[in-house]
Tab-separated table of C-alpha atoms (C1' of nucleotides) in Angstrom:
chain	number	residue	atom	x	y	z
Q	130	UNK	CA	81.398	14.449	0.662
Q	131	UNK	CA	79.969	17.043	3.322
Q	132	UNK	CA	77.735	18.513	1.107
Q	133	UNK	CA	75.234	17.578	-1.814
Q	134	UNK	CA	73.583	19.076	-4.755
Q	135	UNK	CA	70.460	16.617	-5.106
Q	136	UNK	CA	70.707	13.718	-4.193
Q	137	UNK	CA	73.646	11.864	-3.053
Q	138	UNK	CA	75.497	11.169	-6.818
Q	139	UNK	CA	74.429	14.450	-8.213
Q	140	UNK	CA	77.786	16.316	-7.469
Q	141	UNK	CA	79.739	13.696	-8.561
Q	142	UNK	CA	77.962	13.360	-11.740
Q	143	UNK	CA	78.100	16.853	-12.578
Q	144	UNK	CA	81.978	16.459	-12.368
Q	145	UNK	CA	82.179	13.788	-13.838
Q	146	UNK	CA	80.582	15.471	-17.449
Q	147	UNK	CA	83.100	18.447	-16.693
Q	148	UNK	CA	84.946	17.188	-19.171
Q	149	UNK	CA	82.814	16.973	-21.974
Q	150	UNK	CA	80.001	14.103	-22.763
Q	151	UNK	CA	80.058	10.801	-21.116
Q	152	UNK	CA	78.343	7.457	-22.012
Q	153	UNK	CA	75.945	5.908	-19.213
Q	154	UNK	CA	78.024	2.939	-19.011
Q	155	UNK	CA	81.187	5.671	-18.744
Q	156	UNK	CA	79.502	6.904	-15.842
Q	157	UNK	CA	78.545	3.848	-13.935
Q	158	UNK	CA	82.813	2.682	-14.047
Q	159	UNK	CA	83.720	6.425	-12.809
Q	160	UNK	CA	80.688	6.151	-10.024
Q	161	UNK	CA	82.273	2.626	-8.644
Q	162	UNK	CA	79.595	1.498	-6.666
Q	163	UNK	CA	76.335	3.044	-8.126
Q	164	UNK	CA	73.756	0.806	-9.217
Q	165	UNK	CA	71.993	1.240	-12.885
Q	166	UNK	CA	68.839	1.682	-11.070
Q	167	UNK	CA	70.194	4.993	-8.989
Q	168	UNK	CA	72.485	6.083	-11.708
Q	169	UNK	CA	69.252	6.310	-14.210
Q	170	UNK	CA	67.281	7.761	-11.144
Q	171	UNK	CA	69.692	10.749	-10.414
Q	172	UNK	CA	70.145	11.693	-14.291
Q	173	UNK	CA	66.625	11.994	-14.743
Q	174	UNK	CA	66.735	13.899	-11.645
Q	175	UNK	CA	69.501	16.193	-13.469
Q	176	UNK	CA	67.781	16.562	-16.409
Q	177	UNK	CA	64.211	17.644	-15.153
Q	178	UNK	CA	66.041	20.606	-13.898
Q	179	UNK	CA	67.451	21.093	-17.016
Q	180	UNK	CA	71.293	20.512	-15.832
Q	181	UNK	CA	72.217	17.484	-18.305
Q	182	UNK	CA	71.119	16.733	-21.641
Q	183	UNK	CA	70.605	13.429	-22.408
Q	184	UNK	CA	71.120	12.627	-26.176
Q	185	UNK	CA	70.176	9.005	-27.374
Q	186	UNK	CA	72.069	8.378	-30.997
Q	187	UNK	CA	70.354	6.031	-33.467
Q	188	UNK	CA	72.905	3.713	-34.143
Q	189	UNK	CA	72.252	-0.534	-33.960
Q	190	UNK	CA	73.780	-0.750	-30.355
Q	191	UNK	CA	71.853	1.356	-27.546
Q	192	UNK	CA	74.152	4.087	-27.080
Q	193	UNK	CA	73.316	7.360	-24.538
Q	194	UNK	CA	75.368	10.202	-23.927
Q	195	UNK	CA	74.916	12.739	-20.774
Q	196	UNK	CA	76.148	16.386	-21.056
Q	197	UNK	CA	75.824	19.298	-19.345
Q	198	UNK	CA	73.516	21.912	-20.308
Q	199	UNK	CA	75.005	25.949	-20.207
Q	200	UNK	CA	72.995	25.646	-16.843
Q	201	UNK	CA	74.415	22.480	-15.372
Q	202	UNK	CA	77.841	24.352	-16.141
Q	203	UNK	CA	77.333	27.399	-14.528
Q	204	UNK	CA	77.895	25.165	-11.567
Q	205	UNK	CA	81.037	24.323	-12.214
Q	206	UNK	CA	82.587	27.346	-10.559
Q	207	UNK	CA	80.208	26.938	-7.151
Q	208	UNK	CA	81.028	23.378	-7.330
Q	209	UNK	CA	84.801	24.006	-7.578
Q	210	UNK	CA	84.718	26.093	-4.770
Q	211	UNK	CA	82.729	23.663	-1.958
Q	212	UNK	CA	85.245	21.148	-3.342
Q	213	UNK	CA	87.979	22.913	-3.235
Q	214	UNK	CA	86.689	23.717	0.928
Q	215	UNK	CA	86.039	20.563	1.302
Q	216	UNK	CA	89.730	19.450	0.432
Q	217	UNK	CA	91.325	21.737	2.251
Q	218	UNK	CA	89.333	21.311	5.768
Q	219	UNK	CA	89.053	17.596	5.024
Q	220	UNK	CA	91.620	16.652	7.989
Q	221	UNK	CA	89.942	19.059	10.263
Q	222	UNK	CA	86.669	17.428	9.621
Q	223	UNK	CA	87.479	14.044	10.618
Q	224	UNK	CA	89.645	14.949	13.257
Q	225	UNK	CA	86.844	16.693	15.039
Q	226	UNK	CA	84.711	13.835	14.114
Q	227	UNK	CA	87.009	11.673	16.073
Q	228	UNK	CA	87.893	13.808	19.360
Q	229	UNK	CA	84.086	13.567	19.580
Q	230	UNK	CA	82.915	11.627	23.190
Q	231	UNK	CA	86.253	13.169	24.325
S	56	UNK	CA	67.712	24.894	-1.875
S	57	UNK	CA	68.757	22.294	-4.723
S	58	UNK	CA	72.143	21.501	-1.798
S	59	UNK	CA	72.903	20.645	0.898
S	60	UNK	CA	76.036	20.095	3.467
S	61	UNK	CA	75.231	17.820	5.574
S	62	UNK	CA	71.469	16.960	6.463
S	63	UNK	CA	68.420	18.853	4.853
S	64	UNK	CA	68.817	22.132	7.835
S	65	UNK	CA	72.699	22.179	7.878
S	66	UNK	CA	73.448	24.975	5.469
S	67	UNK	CA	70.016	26.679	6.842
S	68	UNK	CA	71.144	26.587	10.146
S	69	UNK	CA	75.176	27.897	9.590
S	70	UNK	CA	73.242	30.606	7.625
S	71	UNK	CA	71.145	31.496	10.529
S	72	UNK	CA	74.290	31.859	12.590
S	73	UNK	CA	76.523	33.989	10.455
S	74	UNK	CA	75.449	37.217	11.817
S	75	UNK	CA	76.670	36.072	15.468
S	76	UNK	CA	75.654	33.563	18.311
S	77	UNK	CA	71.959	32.473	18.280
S	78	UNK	CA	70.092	31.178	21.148
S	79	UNK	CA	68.128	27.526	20.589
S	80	UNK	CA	64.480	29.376	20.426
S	81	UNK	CA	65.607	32.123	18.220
S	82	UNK	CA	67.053	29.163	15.430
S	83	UNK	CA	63.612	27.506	15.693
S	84	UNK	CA	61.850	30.358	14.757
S	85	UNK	CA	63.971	31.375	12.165
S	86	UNK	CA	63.607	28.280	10.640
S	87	UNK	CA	60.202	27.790	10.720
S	88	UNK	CA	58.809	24.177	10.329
S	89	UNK	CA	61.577	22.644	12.353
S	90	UNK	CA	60.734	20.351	15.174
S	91	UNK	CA	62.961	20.878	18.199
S	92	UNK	CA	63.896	17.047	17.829
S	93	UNK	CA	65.513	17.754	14.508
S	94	UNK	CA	66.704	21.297	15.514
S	95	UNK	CA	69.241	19.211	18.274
S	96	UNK	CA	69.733	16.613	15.968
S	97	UNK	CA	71.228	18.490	13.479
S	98	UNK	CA	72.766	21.455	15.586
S	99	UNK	CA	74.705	18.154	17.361
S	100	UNK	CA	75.821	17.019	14.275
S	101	UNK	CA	77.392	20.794	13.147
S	102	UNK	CA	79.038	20.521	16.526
S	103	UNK	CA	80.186	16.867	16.119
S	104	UNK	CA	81.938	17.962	12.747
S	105	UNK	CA	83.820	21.361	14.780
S	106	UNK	CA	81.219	23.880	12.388
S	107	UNK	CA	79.344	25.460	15.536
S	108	UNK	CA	79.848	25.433	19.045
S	109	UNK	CA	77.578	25.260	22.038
S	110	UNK	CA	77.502	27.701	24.669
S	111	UNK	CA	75.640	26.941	28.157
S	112	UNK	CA	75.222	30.173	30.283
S	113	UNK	CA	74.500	29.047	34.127
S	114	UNK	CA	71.835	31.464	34.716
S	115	UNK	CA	68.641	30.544	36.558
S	116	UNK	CA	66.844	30.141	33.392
S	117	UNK	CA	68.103	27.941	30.336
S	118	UNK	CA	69.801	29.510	27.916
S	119	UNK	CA	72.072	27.752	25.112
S	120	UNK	CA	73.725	29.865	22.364
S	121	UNK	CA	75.168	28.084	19.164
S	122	UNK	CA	77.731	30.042	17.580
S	123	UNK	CA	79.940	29.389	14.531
S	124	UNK	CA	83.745	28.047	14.813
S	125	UNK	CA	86.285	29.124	12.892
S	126	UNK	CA	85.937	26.551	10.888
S	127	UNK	CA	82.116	26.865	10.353
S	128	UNK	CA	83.031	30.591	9.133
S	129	UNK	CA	85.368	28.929	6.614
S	130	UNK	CA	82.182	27.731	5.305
S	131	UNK	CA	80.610	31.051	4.725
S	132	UNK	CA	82.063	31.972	1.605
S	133	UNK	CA	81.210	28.879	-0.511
S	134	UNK	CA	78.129	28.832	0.723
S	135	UNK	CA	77.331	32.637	-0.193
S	136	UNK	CA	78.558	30.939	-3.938
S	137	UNK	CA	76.281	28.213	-3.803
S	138	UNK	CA	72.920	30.342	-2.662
S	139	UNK	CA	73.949	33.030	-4.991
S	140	UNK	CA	74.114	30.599	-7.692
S	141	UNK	CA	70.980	29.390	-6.943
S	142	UNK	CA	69.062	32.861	-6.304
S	143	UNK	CA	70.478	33.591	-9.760
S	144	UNK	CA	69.197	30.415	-11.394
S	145	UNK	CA	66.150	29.683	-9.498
S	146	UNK	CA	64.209	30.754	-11.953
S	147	UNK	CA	65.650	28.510	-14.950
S	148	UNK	CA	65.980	25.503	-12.459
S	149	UNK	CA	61.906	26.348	-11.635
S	150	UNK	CA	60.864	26.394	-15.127
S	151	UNK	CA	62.601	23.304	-16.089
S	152	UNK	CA	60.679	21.367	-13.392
S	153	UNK	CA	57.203	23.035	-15.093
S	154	UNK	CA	57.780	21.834	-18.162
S	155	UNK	CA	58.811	18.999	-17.643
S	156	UNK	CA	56.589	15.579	-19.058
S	157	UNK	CA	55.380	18.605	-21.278
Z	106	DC	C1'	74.092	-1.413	-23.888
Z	107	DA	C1'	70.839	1.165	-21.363
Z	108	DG	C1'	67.773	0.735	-19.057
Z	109	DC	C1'	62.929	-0.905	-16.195
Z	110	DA	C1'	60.353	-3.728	-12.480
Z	111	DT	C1'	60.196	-5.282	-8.087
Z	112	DC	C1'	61.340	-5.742	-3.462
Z	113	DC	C1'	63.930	-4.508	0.544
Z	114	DG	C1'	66.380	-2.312	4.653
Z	115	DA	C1'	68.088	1.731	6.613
Z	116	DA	C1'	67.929	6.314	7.509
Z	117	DA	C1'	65.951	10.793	7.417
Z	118	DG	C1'	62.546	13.721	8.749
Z	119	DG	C1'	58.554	14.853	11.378
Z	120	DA	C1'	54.305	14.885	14.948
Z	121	DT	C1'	53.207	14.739	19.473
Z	122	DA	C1'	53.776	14.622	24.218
Z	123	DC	C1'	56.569	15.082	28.123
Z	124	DT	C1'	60.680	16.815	31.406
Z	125	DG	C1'	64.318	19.370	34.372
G	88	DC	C1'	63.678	27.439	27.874
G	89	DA	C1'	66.011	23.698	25.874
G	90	DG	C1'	65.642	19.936	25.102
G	91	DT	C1'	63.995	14.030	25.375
G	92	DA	C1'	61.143	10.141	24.293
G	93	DT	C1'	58.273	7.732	21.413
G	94	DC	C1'	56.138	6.644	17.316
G	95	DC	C1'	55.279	7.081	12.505
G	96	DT	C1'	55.827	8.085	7.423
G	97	DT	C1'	58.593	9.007	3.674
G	98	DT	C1'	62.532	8.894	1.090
G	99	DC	C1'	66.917	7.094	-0.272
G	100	DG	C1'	69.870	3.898	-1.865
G	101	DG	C1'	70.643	-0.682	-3.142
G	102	DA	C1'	70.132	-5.807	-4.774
G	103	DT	C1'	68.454	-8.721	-8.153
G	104	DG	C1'	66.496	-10.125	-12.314
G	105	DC	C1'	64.549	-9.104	-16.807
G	106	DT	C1'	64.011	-6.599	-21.592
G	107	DG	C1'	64.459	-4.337	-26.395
DNA sequence: CAGCATCCGAAAGGATACTG
DNA sequence: CAGTATCCTTTCGGATGCTG
């Protein structure tokens, strides 16, 4: 991605709750690649600006949910729209990025 | 800013530009607190990815202007969504940091 | 399952001094 | 003026192993 909200996951994450609550271990398949550690690290992140709620139900098994607050969904739209940039320069991008040194 | 495209001056600098071609001094001033090193560093990169381009004028003096491809104006409208997002917000986003651990 | 603790390497960002 | 060169600190992201 070209751009970032946070740090480098936060976008991603954000998108990845557009679609209603998601369990941590939800996130960590849709994130392939992101470590517990960082994963943990960039939803406290989200949630100390008050973007995600974090809701911890009291059943036997440990089981944590992540969902956006009103805030953390008013950035949806902005979101949407970088994205939506992003995908439609996305060729141009890399093929300046490789007529570079030329 | 709570984004970014690119490194930490990127969206700073393309900001900087949008009213029409600035000269190397006149970006370092306007962003205060950036070191020339890091000025080049990340106008290169905005060039490297086709966002800005670099005009040398041969007069006696040096004088470089950076100026904003076509592409790099693409950019300007998501990016006016993202800071107006955040102008709105900033606020909300500020006061969740405060009390935060409280 | 949902994390925390620890350690690590790479990269980012910056301070300072110097150059054509 | 428009950068380079050098050095340094901080931050980021990750790997691994352990815990309630």
């Amino acid at each position: 991605m070209p751009f970032r909200i946070g740090d480098k996951w936060a976008a991603m994450i954000i998108r990845c709750l557009e679609g209603g609550p998601r369990r941590f271990s939800e996130l960590r398949v849709a994130l392939r690649g992101i470590t517990p550690k960082v994963l943990t690290q960039s939803l406290r992140a989200l949630e100390r600006d008050g973007l995600v709620l974090r809701h911890v139900a009291d059943s036997a098994t440990p089981r944590v949910e992540y969902e956006l607050s009103a805030l953390g969904r008013s950035l949806l739209g902005p979101l949407a729209v970088m994205c939506a940039w992003a995908e439609e320069h996305w060729e141009q991008l890399l093929d300046a990025r490789e007529s570079w040194a030329g």
